[in-house]
Structures are given as C-alpha cells and as structure tokens.
Amino acid sequence: MIRKFLTASVLSALTLASAAQEPGPGYKPLIDEYHQTLEYTNKDFTGKDWKACKAVCEADRRCQAFSHFKPNTGGARCILRPGIGGGHTTKAWGTVSGVRETPIPELSPEQAFAKSERAKRSLEEVVDLYAPRMKPRKLTAAEKSEANALLAKIHDDPVWPDVERLMVLAESGDREAMLNLLKAFKGKPDGSQSTGIWFTPWESWYGVPQEGIAARWAAEYWMRHGADTVAMGFLINADSLEAGHVIEYGVEVPRDQKLLGKMWDYYWGKTKKAPKLKISAGKAYQGEAALRTKYDRLVAGRQSGTETHPIVKDWTEAYARRHPEVAGSLAAAKTAEDKRVQDEINRRLAQVALSRENSQRVWDRLSGKSQLTQEERLELEAHVGNLGDDYLESFAARYPISYDSSAKRLCALGNAACEQAKASVAFARQLQEAEYARNAQLNAQASGSSSATSYSLPFVEVRTYDRSGNYVGTQTMTQMQADIIGAR
C-alpha cells in the first residue's frame, strides 16, 4: 500500500536556524505536535534529508507521523511517532514533518479484539498484566546472547514485543536478563530514568504504567539478587511520586526521610553501600469499588481545585472513558477548571492594565521635566517597558540607558541607539561596582582595617542644558559617561 503524507516546514523562534526547506508542491501545511506527541524512534540521521525520514516512516506500520529535525549544531534526527495527538505544540525552524493522509490499514480480528479489550483496562490492571510471573530455570547460552541483543535493540528502537520477549527471558530469574530488562526501562546509559520505553502499543496508557511495571520488576530483582542502582531508581519512584496518592503499583518500600536520603545517595553513587530495604510486592489492582472511590475523590478535588497534578487528570479521564456513567461529574470538574483558568487570565490581564496605568502616570509626571535626577531617570526607564517600544525609543533619544533589558530591546528593534545603549549599560554597571568598592573602603576605614580595595574612576563636571538649549547647571559624571552622552 502506498502511504500519503501531509508535510510542512515547522517554523519557530525557539531556534536560530536558517529557514526550513520547502516541502515541495502537493504538500499541505501541518503543525507538528512536537512537545506532547509521543515518539517511539529518534534516529541519528546525519547526512540524510527529510525524504529519507519519510521513507523510513512509510516502511513502518506503526508510524503515523514523522519529523526530520536539523538543529544549528549539526547532524539531523528522524523522529517517528504513533500519531500527532493534541495539546501543546513546539515549532522548530528547519523541521519538516508529515502525517499519513490515508488511514492505518485495518487490524486483524485478533489484533482488533486485543486492542478493544486492553483499552478497557485500568492503569493498575496494565501494571499487573506485565508484572513478573517467575518460572525459575537456567537460560541457555543462546538465550543469554538473545537477552543482550534485545537490550541493544530496545535502546535503539523501543518496540513493545521486544520488551515482552525480554520479560519472558527475565522470568527465568537469570540475573543478567532481569537487569537487562530494568536497563531497557531506564533507557540508554546517558538517558534519564524511565525514558527507555515510553510507547506501549495496544494499551490505553502511555508512560505511567512503565514506572509501575519497572518498579515491580525492580522489587523482584532486589529480593532475588540484591542491590543494584538501576533497580534502586525505580524503587525510589515506586511510592514517592508527587501524585503518589493517585497511583498504586503494588510495591511498598517503607522509608522515612533518613532512609530515603540513603537510597538517593546509593542511587547517585555517593556511597557503594546499599541501604537495607523491606520490600513487599502484591497486586496493583484492588477492584472496581476501590477505583470508583478513588475516582470520586479525585474528580471532587479537580472540581474544587485541590487536585491539579497532570496524573490526576490522566487517571480520572481514563477512568471516565471506561465508565461512561461518570461523564457528568467529569464534565462538571472540567467546567470548574476552565472557569478557574479564565478567572486567572482575567486577574492577570487586570494586573497588566493596572501596571500600565501606573507606568503611564509615571511617564506623564516625569517625561515633561527639563531635567531628571538619577533616581527619576531610573524610575522612568523602569516603566517605559510597560508602555511599548515607542516610549522606550523616545526615552533612549533623551537619556542614557541603564538597564540591560532596555538595551537588548533597542538592539532587537534595530534602533540606532543600540551600541550607545550597550555602552551606557556597561558604564552603569561599572559605576555601581565603583560605589560598592567605595562603600567597602569607607566601612574598612571605619573599622580600622586596611584591607579595602582601592577603586577610583575619573570624574568630570559636565554643563547641562534643557530641551530649549538653556544652561541649567553642571552634573558630575565619569569621563566614560561624558563620552557616551557626547559632552564636551
């Protein structure tokens, strides 16, 4: 079957790469769901273009979308995704992305049944499904070699059937096979915890069950073979997640803060002595009645605003998909959340408007003066940013710039005062350092110490004039500041 793709160059201010290549005629725009869309392959594609990445996606039945990303730092990546999903998007200059225009071929009856049945499972049931079912035996040399090969393969291209096969080998109790499975969950040696296997075909959950499954295997490994830092990472996470009151993995590792500190020290390699742990493992799934009680508690928390963790949202919405009868309570919680979000937006908009009004009052009070004190000038500059670029440029045409943010904005606007503003900021910083040094010297003299740092700047008297050209007196400043403002 020939697959068609919708492609686009995804642009962004997040990178400074040159403009992305045009995808070519016949391609329609697509905004890549770059941040929250799961990926199951992220290949080094140095020297290969987006067409080659598309070809890899076309050859893989799992692939519904691809991204060819070429950063400024060189090289390229080919990212394959199971879909484009929804949610927050991150655009990147130089990226070409595509999503299949034609639907995925129909599943076989067996696959369709498996998918429909597994989609009804709770997170806890998914964890139990892949928990260890040990069948102790001695692996053959060929099986040991296969276990090592599977780990390398999963690190390069995580595919759930390969993980399941590695689980079968690990159920033998073989130490190396079990450790390979934990390493597969963790990811490559330079990766962070649980980045290795994030995509699970045929399941309704992404990411979260892997932590639970890995924790169950880590507990089994620890009880059979003893301590290991890879296992420790998953045992720490087993019941210490921020949303630990939501997730039940069936693993208990009782600890107080002192023991938890020792666990972290062992995990990070600060000590080679592993702490003694009392580990117990059981079922994660406690029955539908327990899940309903948890749902009622969490959805009430979402409605009141006391439950805001993303895992709470994922858990309650997954429960509602399996139990349509609770759709009303979930809708009420979402309505309350949306109202709180809108209320917060309105509050912040009101704050912005109030801040702008205050800044406008400062401008009206000070900008008409023929001469400003240093304090007044700094106050005025601090407010022009709230009023817009035209106010900043007007300020820069009359006064030296003191704040780095103002200088950067002028340069971004291409204002002719850019270089002068940067020099003025450098002077202001130098003057501040001189003031600090002077105060330190005075304090040292007062205390009878002779360790103060000597710091002096050449100061000059500069004649100043109002906007009509009338002489209004002199002002003391450094020679550098006088040069910046063009004093003679």
XYZ file of C-alpha atoms in Angstrom:
488
model
C 0.000 0.000 0.000
C 1.302 3.485 -0.885
C 1.028 5.884 2.039
C 0.400 9.571 1.513
C 1.674 12.183 3.927
C 0.782 15.751 4.761
C 4.017 17.657 5.367
C 5.138 21.118 6.425
C 8.140 23.190 7.402
C 7.632 23.907 11.083
C 8.900 27.388 11.943
C 9.812 28.798 15.323
C 11.665 31.494 17.194
C 12.989 28.848 19.560
C 15.952 28.136 17.298
C 18.104 30.399 15.142
C 18.474 28.048 12.207
C 18.004 29.261 8.663
C 14.552 28.971 7.121
C 13.374 25.402 6.586
C 13.374 23.925 3.119
C 10.070 23.939 1.321
C 8.411 20.508 1.375
C 7.589 20.743 -2.302
C 4.436 21.033 -4.388
C 1.411 18.985 -3.418
C 2.108 19.055 0.321
C -0.310 20.712 2.697
C 0.719 22.521 5.914
C 0.916 20.597 9.185
C 1.811 21.924 12.616
C 3.835 19.231 14.325
C 2.625 18.326 17.815
C 6.211 18.447 18.920
C 6.120 18.531 22.722
C 3.337 16.220 23.899
C 3.286 13.794 20.995
C 4.963 10.547 21.848
C 7.818 9.221 19.777
C 8.975 5.634 19.586
C 12.068 6.171 17.430
C 14.543 9.051 17.380
C 17.307 8.145 14.949
C 20.592 9.824 14.122
C 20.007 10.997 10.550
C 23.187 12.944 9.880
C 23.646 13.416 6.139
C 20.108 12.289 5.264
C 17.217 14.517 4.246
C 13.538 14.553 5.191
C 12.580 12.380 2.227
C 14.679 9.551 3.619
C 12.990 10.011 7.000
C 9.591 9.843 5.317
C 10.626 6.627 3.578
C 11.522 5.055 6.926
C 8.085 6.015 8.264
C 6.353 4.592 5.184
C 8.086 1.268 5.718
C 6.953 1.023 9.365
C 3.339 0.110 10.012
C 3.454 1.711 13.471
C 4.426 5.105 12.067
C 1.643 7.647 11.600
C 3.822 10.753 11.626
C 7.467 11.729 11.142
C 9.661 14.758 11.848
C 13.028 15.480 10.251
C 14.787 17.888 12.601
C 18.059 19.587 11.715
C 19.434 21.742 14.562
C 22.010 24.506 14.218
C 24.584 22.374 15.998
C 24.793 19.984 13.056
C 23.561 16.490 12.370
C 19.906 15.605 11.928
C 17.285 13.453 13.626
C 14.494 11.341 12.165
C 11.653 11.072 14.671
C 8.848 8.549 14.153
C 5.577 8.878 16.024
C 2.488 6.722 16.580
C 0.334 9.781 15.853
C 0.246 13.564 16.194
C -2.124 13.629 19.146
C -3.086 17.008 20.535
C -2.064 19.609 23.043
C 0.883 21.965 23.260
C 2.905 22.469 20.086
C 6.525 23.465 19.808
C 7.649 24.697 16.391
C 11.232 24.391 15.225
C 12.928 26.158 12.357
C 14.390 23.745 9.836
C 11.993 20.905 10.659
C 9.989 19.072 8.012
C 7.144 16.974 9.362
C 4.436 14.782 7.931
C 1.410 12.783 8.970
C -0.166 9.988 6.986
C -3.024 11.170 4.836
C -4.508 7.694 4.435
C -5.703 5.689 7.460
C -3.717 2.855 9.002
C -4.577 -0.476 7.400
C -7.274 -2.382 9.234
C -6.140 -4.554 12.130
C -6.594 -8.268 12.001
C -9.596 -9.558 14.004
C -7.231 -10.837 16.704
C -5.414 -7.505 16.936
C -8.661 -5.530 16.966
C -10.002 -7.701 19.810
C -6.791 -7.305 21.802
C -6.861 -3.566 21.344
C -10.512 -3.167 22.329
C -10.137 -5.353 25.412
C -6.919 -3.776 26.650
C -8.326 -0.291 26.170
C -10.821 -1.128 28.932
C -8.085 -1.883 31.441
C -7.198 0.471 34.233
C -3.638 1.616 34.828
C -3.441 -0.774 37.759
C -4.542 -3.714 35.601
C -1.933 -2.854 32.966
C 0.765 -2.891 35.658
C -0.420 -6.275 36.921
C -0.556 -7.625 33.365
C 3.193 -7.170 32.886
C 4.315 -7.864 36.468
C 6.824 -10.717 36.974
C 5.496 -14.267 36.797
C 8.661 -16.083 37.695
C 9.421 -19.523 36.260
C 12.938 -20.246 37.530
C 15.211 -22.036 35.095
C 18.707 -21.784 33.667
C 18.979 -19.883 30.398
C 20.899 -21.397 27.533
C 23.898 -19.624 26.080
C 21.790 -18.680 23.052
C 19.083 -17.178 25.299
C 21.670 -15.178 27.268
C 23.007 -13.824 23.990
C 19.451 -13.029 22.883
C 18.807 -11.093 26.113
C 21.857 -8.904 25.479
C 20.871 -8.376 21.846
C 17.314 -7.423 22.840
C 18.606 -4.751 25.240
C 20.705 -3.168 22.485
C 17.788 -3.359 20.069
C 15.335 -1.778 22.523
C 17.753 1.042 23.295
C 17.991 1.792 19.582
C 14.312 1.303 18.699
C 11.905 0.567 21.581
C 9.258 -1.895 20.416
C 6.921 -3.458 22.962
C 7.027 -7.033 21.542
C 10.803 -6.986 22.087
C 10.204 -5.911 25.679
C 7.722 -8.728 26.176
C 10.235 -11.235 24.833
C 12.878 -9.881 27.207
C 10.343 -10.274 30.022
C 9.927 -13.945 29.148
C 13.685 -14.433 29.444
C 13.805 -12.393 32.682
C 11.069 -14.568 34.218
C 13.682 -17.337 34.340
C 15.247 -15.455 37.240
C 18.539 -15.062 35.379
C 20.313 -12.117 36.986
C 21.679 -10.588 33.781
C 18.400 -10.977 31.881
C 16.461 -9.283 34.704
C 18.971 -6.451 34.877
C 18.802 -6.043 31.090
C 15.034 -5.613 31.386
C 15.449 -2.872 34.009
C 18.057 -1.169 31.834
C 15.618 -1.325 28.914
C 13.058 0.549 31.018
C 15.625 3.101 32.149
C 16.922 3.876 28.672
C 20.426 4.407 27.345
C 23.188 4.973 29.915
C 23.143 8.718 29.233
C 19.343 8.910 29.478
C 17.209 9.797 32.472
C 15.108 7.355 34.469
C 12.250 5.668 32.570
C 12.889 7.297 29.190
C 13.667 3.962 27.579
C 10.183 2.525 26.984
C 7.536 5.196 26.723
C 5.381 3.831 23.926
C 3.192 0.784 24.562
C 1.138 -0.410 21.573
C -2.353 -1.725 22.291
C -2.608 -0.065 25.690
C -4.703 2.940 26.664
C -1.962 4.375 28.896
C 1.345 5.971 27.985
C 4.351 6.411 30.234
C 2.845 5.990 33.685
C 2.403 2.173 33.673
C 6.024 1.734 32.659
C 7.098 3.215 36.007
C 4.869 0.714 37.788
C 5.919 -2.271 35.707
C 9.579 -1.370 36.161
C 9.037 -0.955 39.924
C 7.542 -4.454 40.153
C 10.498 -5.925 38.271
C 12.939 -3.876 40.359
C 11.383 -5.254 43.556
C 11.648 -8.813 42.204
C 15.276 -8.276 41.203
C 16.213 -6.788 44.595
C 14.579 -9.637 46.514
C 16.282 -12.281 44.354
C 19.687 -10.837 43.560
C 20.261 -7.974 45.971
C 21.082 -4.311 45.470
C 21.610 -2.502 42.188
C 21.487 1.212 41.345
C 19.206 0.710 38.335
C 16.679 -1.162 40.474
C 17.009 1.477 43.200
C 15.894 4.227 40.828
C 12.562 2.525 40.222
C 12.096 1.580 43.879
C 12.556 5.228 44.888
C 9.835 6.227 42.429
C 7.547 3.355 43.377
C 5.721 5.258 46.111
C 7.329 8.673 46.266
C 5.866 10.288 43.154
C 4.313 13.723 43.544
C 0.940 12.135 42.767
C 1.615 9.040 44.861
C -1.908 9.166 46.276
C -3.191 8.533 42.739
C -1.017 5.667 41.569
C -0.953 2.177 43.016
C 1.828 -0.033 41.676
C 1.569 -2.883 44.155
C 5.065 -2.203 45.551
C 5.745 -0.968 49.058
C 9.136 0.232 50.274
C 8.600 1.685 53.780
C 11.031 4.538 54.411
C 11.481 7.648 56.458
C 13.407 10.720 55.308
C 16.680 9.352 56.641
C 16.326 6.085 54.727
C 15.173 7.938 51.618
C 18.336 10.029 51.777
C 20.434 6.867 51.938
C 18.535 5.451 48.958
C 19.306 8.560 46.902
C 22.960 8.504 47.971
C 23.249 4.904 46.766
C 21.443 5.675 43.509
C 23.703 8.640 42.703
C 26.851 6.732 43.613
C 27.703 8.793 46.692
C 28.053 5.524 48.578
C 28.618 1.949 47.465
C 26.816 0.558 50.487
C 23.184 -0.104 49.695
C 20.670 0.575 52.480
C 18.605 -2.314 53.825
C 15.092 -2.235 52.373
C 11.959 -4.094 53.416
C 10.229 -4.619 50.092
C 6.819 -6.161 49.546
C 5.039 -6.654 46.230
C 1.424 -7.501 45.544
C -1.422 -6.602 43.234
C -1.838 -3.061 41.963
C -5.494 -3.609 41.025
C -7.699 -3.577 44.118
C -11.075 -3.975 42.402
C -13.605 -1.674 40.781
C -15.061 -0.476 44.070
C -11.674 0.868 45.165
C -11.164 2.533 41.776
C -14.588 4.196 41.947
C -13.842 5.527 45.424
C -10.562 6.931 44.141
C -12.274 8.461 41.102
C -14.916 10.202 43.241
C -12.206 11.643 45.484
C -10.005 12.839 42.652
C -12.744 14.307 40.474
C -14.071 16.205 43.508
C -10.547 17.537 44.007
C -10.371 18.636 40.387
C -13.667 20.487 40.769
C -12.569 22.232 43.963
C -9.072 22.979 42.681
C -7.172 20.895 45.250
C -6.094 18.283 42.683
C -4.044 19.836 39.885
C -1.350 17.256 39.087
C -1.379 16.116 35.412
C -1.519 12.466 36.502
C -4.798 13.178 38.310
C -6.231 14.490 35.042
C -4.946 11.484 33.088
C -6.222 8.987 35.633
C -9.739 10.431 36.016
C -10.245 10.884 32.284
C -9.061 7.353 31.547
C -11.469 6.062 34.197
C -14.311 8.042 32.605
C -13.553 6.533 29.201
C -14.044 3.092 30.691
C -17.100 4.156 32.709
C -19.348 6.463 30.639
C -21.783 6.735 33.553
C -19.425 9.208 35.308
C -19.229 11.573 32.312
C -21.405 14.165 34.081
C -19.154 14.538 37.124
C -16.055 14.758 34.935
C -17.685 17.431 32.742
C -18.555 19.448 35.862
C -14.939 19.212 37.058
C -13.641 20.372 33.664
C -16.073 23.299 33.668
C -14.843 24.356 37.101
C -11.213 24.048 35.948
C -11.888 26.104 32.828
C -13.542 28.799 34.937
C -10.544 28.965 37.273
C -8.208 29.252 34.301
C -10.303 32.060 32.806
C -10.526 33.803 36.174
C -6.730 33.673 36.467
C -6.341 35.056 32.931
C -8.719 37.899 33.763
C -6.849 38.596 37.009
C -3.524 38.800 35.221
C -4.965 40.989 32.473
C -6.306 43.331 35.139
C -2.867 43.425 36.764
C -1.257 44.246 33.421
C -3.767 47.034 32.793
C -3.208 48.441 36.284
C 0.561 48.274 35.841
C 0.307 50.089 32.514
C -1.876 52.804 34.028
C 0.689 53.292 36.777
C 3.514 53.443 34.246
C 1.585 55.995 32.193
C 1.193 58.176 35.302
C 4.951 57.979 35.901
C 5.604 58.954 32.290
C 3.202 61.875 32.436
C 4.801 63.083 35.668
C 8.459 62.806 34.650
C 8.784 62.979 30.863
C 7.845 66.640 30.731
C 10.560 67.710 33.130
C 13.501 69.634 31.679
C 15.942 67.722 33.852
C 15.679 64.486 35.833
C 17.601 63.348 38.839
C 19.301 59.985 38.567
C 16.577 58.393 40.694
C 13.848 59.866 38.490
C 15.609 58.730 35.315
C 15.929 55.151 36.604
C 12.296 55.176 37.708
C 11.163 56.378 34.294
C 13.265 53.799 32.436
C 11.860 51.038 34.645
C 8.355 51.950 33.466
C 8.817 52.571 29.740
C 8.934 48.836 29.075
C 5.291 48.590 30.168
C 4.258 51.307 27.736
C 5.654 49.996 24.462
C 8.631 50.300 22.137
C 7.800 53.830 21.040
C 8.110 55.054 24.625
C 11.443 53.249 25.028
C 12.829 54.761 21.842
C 11.650 58.201 22.918
C 13.358 57.718 26.285
C 16.595 56.495 24.640
C 16.698 59.592 22.433
C 16.871 61.802 25.532
C 18.577 59.835 28.306
C 21.349 57.269 28.750
C 20.169 53.668 29.168
C 20.913 51.904 32.467
C 19.103 48.577 32.200
C 20.373 45.663 30.142
C 16.825 44.671 29.141
C 16.255 48.127 27.626
C 19.498 47.945 25.637
C 18.659 44.480 24.312
C 15.195 45.607 23.235
C 16.594 48.637 21.409
C 19.049 46.393 19.578
C 16.261 43.971 18.670
C 14.319 46.895 17.205
C 17.328 47.921 15.148
C 17.379 51.287 16.881
C 20.364 53.489 16.059
C 20.994 53.955 19.776
C 21.770 50.232 20.229
C 25.547 50.463 20.601
C 25.359 53.598 22.705
C 22.800 51.908 24.965
C 25.064 48.880 25.467
C 27.958 51.155 26.351
C 25.748 53.089 28.743
C 24.691 49.883 30.493
C 28.336 48.871 30.804
C 29.080 52.254 32.352
C 26.173 51.943 34.797
C 27.483 48.558 35.878
C 30.983 49.976 36.278
C 29.651 52.883 38.304
C 27.719 50.522 40.564
C 30.820 48.420 41.153
C 32.739 51.590 41.987
C 30.069 52.562 44.500
C 30.265 49.127 46.109
C 34.060 49.447 46.311
C 33.824 52.951 47.775
C 31.356 51.796 50.442
C 33.576 48.843 51.264
C 36.542 51.184 51.634
C 34.626 53.521 53.915
C 33.442 50.582 56.030
C 37.002 49.286 56.244
C 38.310 52.681 57.308
C 35.609 52.968 59.935
C 36.572 49.584 61.348
C 40.285 50.381 61.256
C 41.017 47.796 58.554
C 43.467 48.428 55.750
C 42.259 45.597 53.506
C 39.844 47.653 51.444
C 40.220 47.505 47.698
C 41.341 50.735 46.073
C 38.922 51.720 43.318
C 38.735 55.078 41.574
C 37.178 56.457 38.414
C 37.972 59.743 36.634
C 35.068 62.134 37.318
C 34.395 65.334 35.369
C 31.975 68.260 35.627
C 29.642 68.491 32.631
C 27.496 71.522 31.750
C 23.855 70.526 31.205
C 21.076 72.226 29.234
C 17.316 71.876 28.967
C 15.483 70.957 25.730
C 15.374 74.654 24.742
C 19.152 74.933 24.995
C 19.176 76.919 28.216
C 22.040 76.255 30.643
C 20.707 74.636 33.824
C 23.896 73.844 35.724
C 26.578 71.166 35.938
C 26.443 67.456 36.626
C 29.220 65.249 37.980
C 29.857 62.054 35.983
C 32.702 59.842 34.891
C 34.662 60.555 31.761
C 33.157 57.406 30.230
C 29.607 58.660 30.821
C 30.501 62.062 29.431
C 31.817 60.395 26.278
C 28.611 58.355 25.954
C 26.334 61.392 26.051
C 28.668 63.403 23.834
C 29.561 66.057 26.403
C 32.351 68.467 25.518
